[in-house]
Coordinates of C-alpha atoms in Angstrom, one line a residue:
M967 CA -5.1 38.4 -11.7
S968 CA -6.7 40.1 -8.4
P969 CA -8.1 37.9 -5.3
M970 CA -11.9 37.6 -4.8
R971 CA -13.4 39.9 -1.7
G972 CA -14.2 37.6 1.7
D973 CA -17.6 38.1 0.8
A974 CA -21.4 37.5 -0.4
A975 CA -21.0 40.7 -1.8
A976 CA -17.9 39.2 -4.6
L977 CA -20.3 35.6 -4.8
D978 CA -22.8 37.5 -6.8
A979 CA -20.1 40.0 -9.1
P980 CA -19.7 39.6 -12.8
P981 CA -16.1 37.8 -13.0
A982 CA -13.4 40.6 -13.3
A983 CA -10.4 38.6 -13.4
H984 CA -8.0 36.8 -15.6
V985 CA -6.2 33.5 -14.8
T986 CA -2.8 32.7 -17.6
L987 CA -0.3 30.7 -17.2
A988 CA 1.7 32.9 -16.2
D989 CA -0.6 33.0 -12.9
I990 CA -0.1 29.1 -13.1
R991 CA 3.4 29.3 -12.6
A992 CA 4.0 31.9 -10.0
A993 CA 1.1 29.9 -7.7
A994 CA 3.7 26.6 -8.6
A995 CA 6.1 28.2 -7.1
R996 CA 4.1 29.3 -4.2
I997 CA 2.7 26.6 -3.0
Q998 CA 6.6 24.4 -3.8
G999 CA 6.9 22.1 -0.1
A1000 CA 3.6 22.4 0.8
V1001 CA 1.5 20.4 -2.1
L1002 CA 3.2 17.2 -3.1
R1003 CA 4.1 17.2 -7.1
T1004 CA 1.7 13.9 -7.6
P1005 CA 3.3 11.3 -11.2
T1006 CA 2.0 10.8 -14.4
I1007 CA 2.3 8.2 -15.5
R1008 CA 1.6 5.9 -18.3
C1009 CA -0.8 2.9 -17.3
E1010 CA -0.7 0.2 -20.5
T1011 CA -3.0 -1.3 -18.8
L1012 CA -5.4 0.7 -19.6
S1013 CA -4.0 1.9 -22.6
R1014 CA -4.5 -1.7 -24.2
V1015 CA -8.5 -1.0 -23.2
T1016 CA -8.7 2.3 -24.6
G1017 CA -7.1 2.5 -27.5
A1018 CA -5.6 5.3 -26.3
S1019 CA -2.2 5.9 -24.5
V1020 CA -3.3 6.9 -20.7
F1021 CA -1.5 8.9 -19.0
L1022 CA -3.0 9.4 -14.8
K1023 CA -1.8 12.6 -12.8
L1024 CA -2.0 10.8 -9.7
D1025 CA -3.8 14.0 -7.5
N1026 CA -5.0 11.1 -4.8
L1027 CA -1.8 10.5 -3.5
Q1028 CA -2.2 13.6 -1.5
A1029 CA -1.8 14.1 1.9
T1030 CA -6.0 14.9 1.6
G1031 CA -6.4 12.6 -1.5
A1032 CA -7.7 15.3 -3.9
F1033 CA -5.9 17.6 -5.7
K1034 CA -8.1 20.1 -3.5
E1035 CA -4.8 21.1 -1.7
R1036 CA -3.6 23.1 -4.7
G1037 CA -6.1 25.7 -5.1
A1038 CA -6.9 26.4 -1.1
A1039 CA -2.3 26.9 -0.4
N1040 CA -2.2 29.0 -3.3
R1041 CA -5.3 31.4 -2.2
I1042 CA -3.8 31.0 1.2
A1043 CA -0.1 32.1 0.3
L1044 CA -2.0 35.3 -0.9
L1045 CA -3.7 36.6 1.9
S1046 CA -2.8 39.7 3.6
A1047 CA -1.4 40.4 6.0
R1048 CA -4.9 41.0 8.0
E1049 CA -6.7 38.5 6.3
R1050 CA -4.7 35.9 8.2
E1051 CA -4.8 37.7 11.3
A1052 CA -8.8 37.5 10.8
G1053 CA -8.9 34.0 10.5
V1054 CA -10.7 32.2 6.8
I1055 CA -13.6 29.7 6.4
A1056 CA -14.4 27.9 3.5
M1057 CA -18.1 26.0 3.3
S1058 CA -17.4 22.2 1.6
A1059 CA -18.3 18.6 2.4
G1060 CA -15.2 16.7 1.4
N1061 CA -12.0 17.8 0.3
H1062 CA -11.8 21.4 0.0
A1063 CA -13.1 21.1 3.7
Q1064 CA -9.5 19.4 4.3
A1065 CA -8.2 21.2 1.9
V1066 CA -8.5 24.4 3.0
A1067 CA -8.2 23.4 6.9
R1068 CA -4.9 21.4 6.2
H1069 CA -3.0 24.5 4.5
A1070 CA -4.7 27.0 7.3
S1071 CA -3.2 25.3 10.0
L1072 CA 0.7 24.9 8.3
A1073 CA -0.1 28.5 7.6
G1074 CA -0.9 29.3 11.5
I1075 CA -4.3 30.8 10.5
R1076 CA -7.6 29.9 12.1
A1077 CA -9.8 28.5 10.5
T1078 CA -13.9 27.3 10.7
I1079 CA -15.5 24.9 7.9
V1080 CA -19.3 25.3 7.4
M1081 CA -20.1 21.9 7.2
P1082 CA -24.4 20.4 5.7
R1083 CA -25.1 18.8 8.8
Y1084 CA -25.5 15.3 7.1
T1085 CA -21.8 15.5 6.4
P1086 CA -20.5 11.9 7.4
A1087 CA -19.0 11.7 10.4
T1088 CA -15.5 10.9 9.5
K1089 CA -15.1 13.7 7.3
V1090 CA -16.0 16.4 10.1
T1091 CA -13.6 14.4 12.3
R1092 CA -10.6 15.1 9.6
T1093 CA -11.0 17.6 9.2
E1094 CA -11.1 19.4 12.7
G1095 CA -8.3 16.3 12.3
W1096 CA -6.5 19.6 10.4
G1097 CA -7.2 22.2 13.7
A1098 CA -10.3 24.1 12.1
R1099 CA -13.7 24.6 13.9
V1100 CA -16.5 22.4 12.3
V1101 CA -19.8 23.7 11.9
L1102 CA -22.7 21.9 11.0
H1103 CA -25.7 24.2 9.5
G1104 CA -27.7 23.4 7.5
E1105 CA -29.1 20.5 4.7
T1106 CA -28.1 20.9 1.8
L1107 CA -24.7 22.9 0.9
A1108 CA -26.5 26.4 -0.6
E1109 CA -27.7 26.4 3.6
A1110 CA -24.0 25.6 4.5
A1111 CA -22.5 27.9 2.0
A1112 CA -25.4 31.0 2.7
H1113 CA -24.4 30.4 6.8
A1114 CA -21.1 30.4 6.4
L1115 CA -20.7 33.5 4.3
D1116 CA -22.8 35.0 7.3
L1117 CA -20.2 34.2 9.5
S1118 CA -17.6 35.9 7.2
L1119 CA -19.1 39.0 8.0
R1120 CA -20.3 38.5 11.2
E1121 CA -16.6 37.2 11.9
G1122 CA -14.5 39.3 10.4
L1123 CA -13.4 35.8 8.1
F1124 CA -12.0 35.6 4.7
F1125 CA -14.4 33.4 2.5
I1126 CA -12.7 31.5 0.7
H1127 CA -14.4 30.3 -2.3
P1128 CA -14.0 26.3 -3.3
Y1129 CA -14.2 27.2 -7.2
D1130 CA -15.1 31.0 -8.1
D1131 CA -11.9 32.4 -7.0
P1132 CA -8.9 33.5 -9.9
G1133 CA -6.0 32.1 -6.7
V1134 CA -7.7 28.9 -6.7
I1135 CA -8.3 28.6 -10.3
A1136 CA -4.3 28.8 -11.2
G1137 CA -3.7 26.7 -7.8
Q1138 CA -5.5 24.0 -9.7
G1139 CA -4.4 25.1 -13.1
T1140 CA -0.6 23.2 -11.1
A1141 CA -1.7 19.8 -12.1
A1142 CA -1.7 20.4 -16.0
L1143 CA 0.7 22.4 -15.4
E1144 CA 3.3 19.3 -14.3
M1145 CA 1.5 16.6 -16.6
L1146 CA 2.2 18.1 -19.6
E1147 CA 6.3 18.6 -18.4
D1148 CA 5.9 15.8 -17.0
A1149 CA 4.4 14.1 -20.0
P1150 CA 4.9 16.3 -23.0
E1151 CA 2.8 14.4 -25.7
I1152 CA 0.1 13.9 -24.0
D1153 CA -2.3 15.6 -26.5
R1154 CA -5.5 14.8 -25.0
L1155 CA -7.3 15.7 -21.6
A1156 CA -9.9 14.6 -20.2
V1157 CA -10.8 16.9 -16.8
P1158 CA -13.8 16.0 -14.3
V1159 CA -16.1 19.0 -13.5
G1160 CA -17.5 20.0 -10.8
G1161 CA -17.8 23.8 -9.7
G1162 CA -15.6 24.3 -12.7
G1163 CA -12.7 25.5 -11.1
L1164 CA -9.6 22.2 -11.8
L1165 CA -11.3 22.6 -15.6
A1166 CA -10.6 26.3 -16.1
G1167 CA -7.5 26.2 -14.6
C1168 CA -5.5 22.9 -16.9
A1169 CA -7.5 24.3 -20.3
T1170 CA -6.0 27.3 -19.4
A1171 CA -2.6 26.0 -18.5
A1172 CA -2.5 23.3 -21.3
H1173 CA -4.1 26.3 -24.1
E1174 CA -0.9 28.1 -23.7
M1175 CA 1.7 25.9 -23.1
K1176 CA 0.9 23.4 -25.8
P1177 CA -1.4 25.4 -27.9
G1178 CA -2.4 22.5 -30.3
A1179 CA -4.0 20.5 -27.4
T1180 CA -7.8 19.5 -26.9
V1181 CA -9.0 19.4 -23.4
F1182 CA -12.4 17.8 -22.7
G1183 CA -14.5 18.8 -19.1
V1184 CA -16.6 15.8 -18.0
E1185 CA -19.8 15.7 -16.1
V1186 CA -22.1 12.7 -15.3
E1187 CA -25.5 12.9 -16.9
A1188 CA -27.5 14.0 -13.4
Y1189 CA -25.1 16.4 -12.7
S1190 CA -24.1 18.0 -16.1
A1191 CA -24.2 21.8 -15.2
M1192 CA -21.2 23.4 -16.7
A1193 CA -22.9 21.7 -20.3
Q1194 CA -26.0 23.0 -19.8
R1195 CA -24.9 26.7 -19.4
L1196 CA -22.7 26.1 -22.0
A1197 CA -25.3 25.4 -24.5
G1198 CA -27.7 28.1 -22.4
K1199 CA -30.0 26.1 -21.1
P1200 CA -31.3 26.2 -17.5
V1201 CA -29.6 24.5 -15.3
Q1202 CA -31.8 20.6 -13.9
V1203 CA -30.3 18.5 -11.9
G1204 CA -30.4 16.0 -8.9
G1205 CA -30.0 12.7 -7.5
P1206 CA -27.8 10.0 -6.3
T1207 CA -24.5 9.7 -8.1
V1208 CA -21.4 8.3 -6.9
A1209 CA -19.4 11.1 -8.4
E1210 CA -21.2 13.5 -5.4
G1211 CA -17.4 15.7 -6.0
I1212 CA -19.0 16.6 -8.8
A1213 CA -22.2 16.8 -8.0
V1214 CA -22.6 20.4 -7.7
R1215 CA -25.8 22.9 -9.0
D1216 CA -24.2 25.4 -9.4
V1217 CA -20.8 26.2 -11.6
G1218 CA -18.9 29.3 -11.0
E1219 CA -19.2 32.5 -12.9
L1220 CA -15.5 32.9 -13.5
P1221 CA -14.6 29.5 -14.7
F1222 CA -17.7 29.8 -16.7
A1223 CA -16.8 32.1 -18.4
L1224 CA -13.0 31.2 -18.6
I1225 CA -14.2 28.0 -20.3
K1226 CA -16.2 29.7 -22.6
R1227 CA -13.9 32.0 -23.9
L1228 CA -11.7 28.6 -24.8
G1229 CA -14.1 27.3 -26.3
L1230 CA -14.1 24.1 -24.6
E1231 CA -16.4 21.3 -24.8
V1232 CA -17.9 19.3 -22.0
L1233 CA -19.3 15.3 -22.1
V1234 CA -21.3 14.2 -19.9
V1235 CA -20.6 10.5 -18.5
P1236 CA -23.2 7.9 -17.1
E1237 CA -23.4 6.9 -14.3
R1238 CA -22.3 3.2 -15.0
A1239 CA -19.5 5.3 -17.0
V1240 CA -18.1 6.3 -14.2
E1241 CA -18.7 2.3 -11.9
E1242 CA -16.9 1.1 -14.9
A1243 CA -13.9 3.7 -14.7
I1244 CA -13.0 3.1 -10.4
A1245 CA -13.8 -1.0 -11.0
L1246 CA -11.0 -0.2 -14.3
L1247 CA -8.3 2.3 -12.3
A1248 CA -8.4 -0.4 -8.8
E1249 CA -7.7 -3.1 -10.6
G1250 CA -5.5 -2.4 -14.0
A1251 CA -4.0 0.2 -12.4
K1252 CA -4.1 -0.1 -9.4
V1253 CA -4.8 3.0 -8.5
V1254 CA -8.5 3.7 -5.7
A1255 CA -10.3 6.9 -7.1
E1256 CA -13.8 8.7 -6.1
G1257 CA -16.1 8.9 -7.8
A1258 CA -15.5 12.5 -9.2
G1259 CA -11.3 11.3 -9.4
A1260 CA -12.5 8.7 -12.1
A1261 CA -14.6 10.7 -14.6
G1262 CA -12.1 11.4 -16.6
L1263 CA -11.6 7.8 -17.8
A1264 CA -15.2 7.2 -17.9
A1265 CA -15.2 10.0 -20.7
V1266 CA -12.2 8.4 -22.9
L1267 CA -14.7 4.9 -22.1
A1268 CA -18.0 6.3 -22.4
F1269 CA -17.0 8.8 -25.5
P1270 CA -13.7 5.8 -27.4
E1271 CA -13.7 7.6 -31.0
R1272 CA -12.2 11.3 -29.1
F1273 CA -9.5 9.6 -27.5
A1274 CA -9.1 6.1 -30.1
G1275 CA -5.3 6.7 -30.4
K1276 CA -4.4 10.4 -28.7
A1277 CA -2.3 10.0 -25.9
V1278 CA -4.9 11.3 -23.3
G1279 CA -4.1 12.9 -19.3
I1280 CA -6.5 12.0 -16.8
P1281 CA -6.0 14.1 -13.6
V1282 CA -7.2 11.3 -10.8
C1283 CA -8.1 14.3 -9.3
G1284 CA -9.4 12.9 -6.0
G1285 CA -9.1 9.3 -3.9
N1286 CA -11.6 10.1 -1.0
I1287 CA -14.8 6.6 -1.9
D1288 CA -16.3 5.0 1.2
A1289 CA -14.8 1.5 1.6
R1290 CA -18.7 0.2 0.7
A1291 CA -19.3 2.2 -2.1
L1292 CA -16.4 1.3 -3.6
S1293 CA -17.0 -2.8 -2.5
N1294 CA -20.7 -2.4 -3.8
V1295 CA -18.4 -0.3 -7.2
L1296 CA -16.7 -3.2 -8.1
L1297 CA -18.9 -6.1 -7.2
R1298 CA -21.8 -4.4 -9.6
Q1299 CA -18.2 -4.7 -12.1
L1300 CA -17.8 -7.8 -11.5
L1301 CA -21.4 -8.6 -12.4
R1302 CA -21.1 -6.6 -15.3
D1303 CA -17.9 -8.6 -16.9
G1304 CA -19.9 -12.1 -16.2
R1305 CA -17.1 -12.8 -13.5
L1306 CA -19.6 -13.7 -11.1
L1307 CA -22.7 -15.2 -11.3
R1308 CA -26.2 -15.0 -9.2
L1309 CA -28.5 -18.9 -10.1
H1310 CA -31.9 -19.2 -8.9
F1311 CA -32.6 -22.3 -8.6
D1312 CA -35.9 -23.8 -7.7
I1313 CA -35.5 -27.6 -6.9
P1314 CA -37.1 -31.2 -5.7
D1315 CA -37.0 -31.3 -1.6
R1316 CA -34.9 -34.5 -2.1
P1317 CA -30.7 -35.3 -0.6
G1318 CA -28.1 -34.7 -3.1
M1319 CA -29.5 -32.3 -5.0
L1320 CA -27.0 -29.1 -3.7
A1321 CA -24.4 -31.5 -3.9
D1322 CA -25.3 -32.4 -7.4
I1323 CA -25.5 -29.4 -8.6
A1324 CA -22.3 -27.5 -6.6
K1325 CA -20.1 -30.4 -8.5
R1326 CA -21.2 -29.3 -12.0
I1327 CA -20.2 -25.8 -11.0
S1328 CA -17.1 -27.4 -9.8
D1329 CA -16.2 -29.9 -12.3
L1330 CA -15.9 -26.5 -15.4
G1331 CA -14.0 -25.0 -13.3
G1332 CA -17.1 -22.2 -11.0
N1333 CA -16.5 -21.6 -7.4
V1334 CA -19.4 -21.1 -5.3
I1335 CA -19.2 -18.6 -3.2
E1336 CA -21.8 -17.7 -1.7
V1337 CA -25.0 -20.3 -0.8
Q1338 CA -28.4 -19.3 0.3
H1339 CA -30.9 -22.0 1.6
Q1340 CA -34.2 -21.8 1.6
Q1341 CA -36.5 -24.8 2.5
L1342 CA -39.3 -23.8 4.7
F1343 CA -41.2 -20.4 4.0
G1344 CA -40.1 -19.5 0.2
A1345 CA -40.4 -22.1 -2.2
P1346 CA -43.4 -22.5 -3.8
T1347 CA -44.5 -25.5 -2.0
V1348 CA -43.7 -27.7 0.9
Q1349 CA -42.0 -30.5 -1.6
S1350 CA -39.5 -27.8 -2.9
T1351 CA -36.3 -26.3 -2.0
E1352 CA -35.6 -22.6 -3.1
L1353 CA -31.5 -22.6 -3.4
H1354 CA -30.0 -19.4 -4.0
L1355 CA -25.8 -19.5 -5.7
M1356 CA -22.9 -16.9 -6.0
V1357 CA -20.8 -18.2 -8.4
E1358 CA -17.1 -17.1 -8.6
V1359 CA -16.2 -17.4 -12.7
R1360 CA -12.9 -16.4 -14.4
D1361 CA -14.9 -14.8 -17.7
A1362 CA -18.4 -14.9 -19.0
A1363 CA -17.7 -17.9 -21.4
Q1364 CA -17.1 -20.0 -18.0
G1365 CA -20.0 -18.7 -16.4
N1366 CA -22.5 -20.1 -19.6
A1367 CA -21.2 -23.2 -20.0
I1368 CA -21.5 -23.9 -16.0
I1369 CA -25.1 -22.3 -17.0
A1370 CA -25.2 -24.8 -20.2
A1371 CA -24.5 -27.8 -18.1
L1372 CA -27.2 -27.5 -15.1
R1373 CA -30.2 -27.1 -18.1
A1374 CA -28.8 -30.1 -19.5
G1375 CA -29.0 -32.1 -15.7
N1376 CA -32.9 -30.5 -16.1
Y1377 CA -32.3 -27.4 -13.4
E1378 CA -34.3 -24.5 -14.2
V1379 CA -31.5 -22.2 -13.4
R1380 CA -32.1 -18.1 -14.0
R1381 CA -29.3 -15.1 -14.0
G1382 CA -30.2 -12.7 -11.4

């Protein structure tokens, strides 16, 4: 396994390296003690919901909250004395940035991280907290990457690519190595795909450790670049997604070559499945996952026929989700499940109407958690009141019973 050169030409060169299980085992020995060997647990709740036997690899427990620790630690350990003395540079808006910063700091190596200007302040602060010099440049990841490469040439820094590097791929493959050692019964893997480093590494490990196992990559609909490349189609991606960790336009050439050689299929899941998976992990497994970290479970939910009755290994590859985003996902899922009701009324402006509505809801076990009572400006006439309620219920059946009781009382009620 030859290391990738730290210059711009290396990024444009065709893949000449190959990653093997021996490389992944060597990486595991190299990063031992620097990277947490995270647990692999069987989740009974998720297994009942999906009809598969679901095993979770909890890489959200890493020090920086994501699997990127593995590849960064291995690649930094492979640096020559000259490269260590010169220092390293990376481009990232998130998990790779923190991973490189942390492991460079642990190794006493100077690190520079280029991040787009729009990067949230918390991510900048965390990266700086690991001792890295952070340079904010460009409006996009592509512009930040170009600047990082320019700095690497001007300052003689070694560029650590987030996925298009055999050392990084071997490091990421240690996730599957550990998973299959801890749960050898696993015969399916659902691995999130951004640039492809994690999938390439995990598939290489699984292919040699358990030849009969099937490995699927997983992408979200808005960013299905690897699936498009494998199908020989032009890459067309873009748009907002909760799975921003795998929102990648340009997949790695080395991961692409490895994935294509192994004949892997990449499943493309809808945005809603990712949100459902985040909520299900939080409620059912008590595991906090970012969108990318929940993508593997999203594939099991979206393609049940591929996984039913199988022992499925899912890397929860990251847990760095914004608190507000997590809150919104959970609330949206409660609404979809029918456990939250948004009810809208136009009621006569008479005393006791709100009390009567509240009583009918409470008599059937509903809990009113939010009230908007607009009398002056929102109502259709001065003789009526516009009322909006948020009601917590046990399940959809209880919600339907409450709506039926309200309509039986001659209230015109609409669900929001």
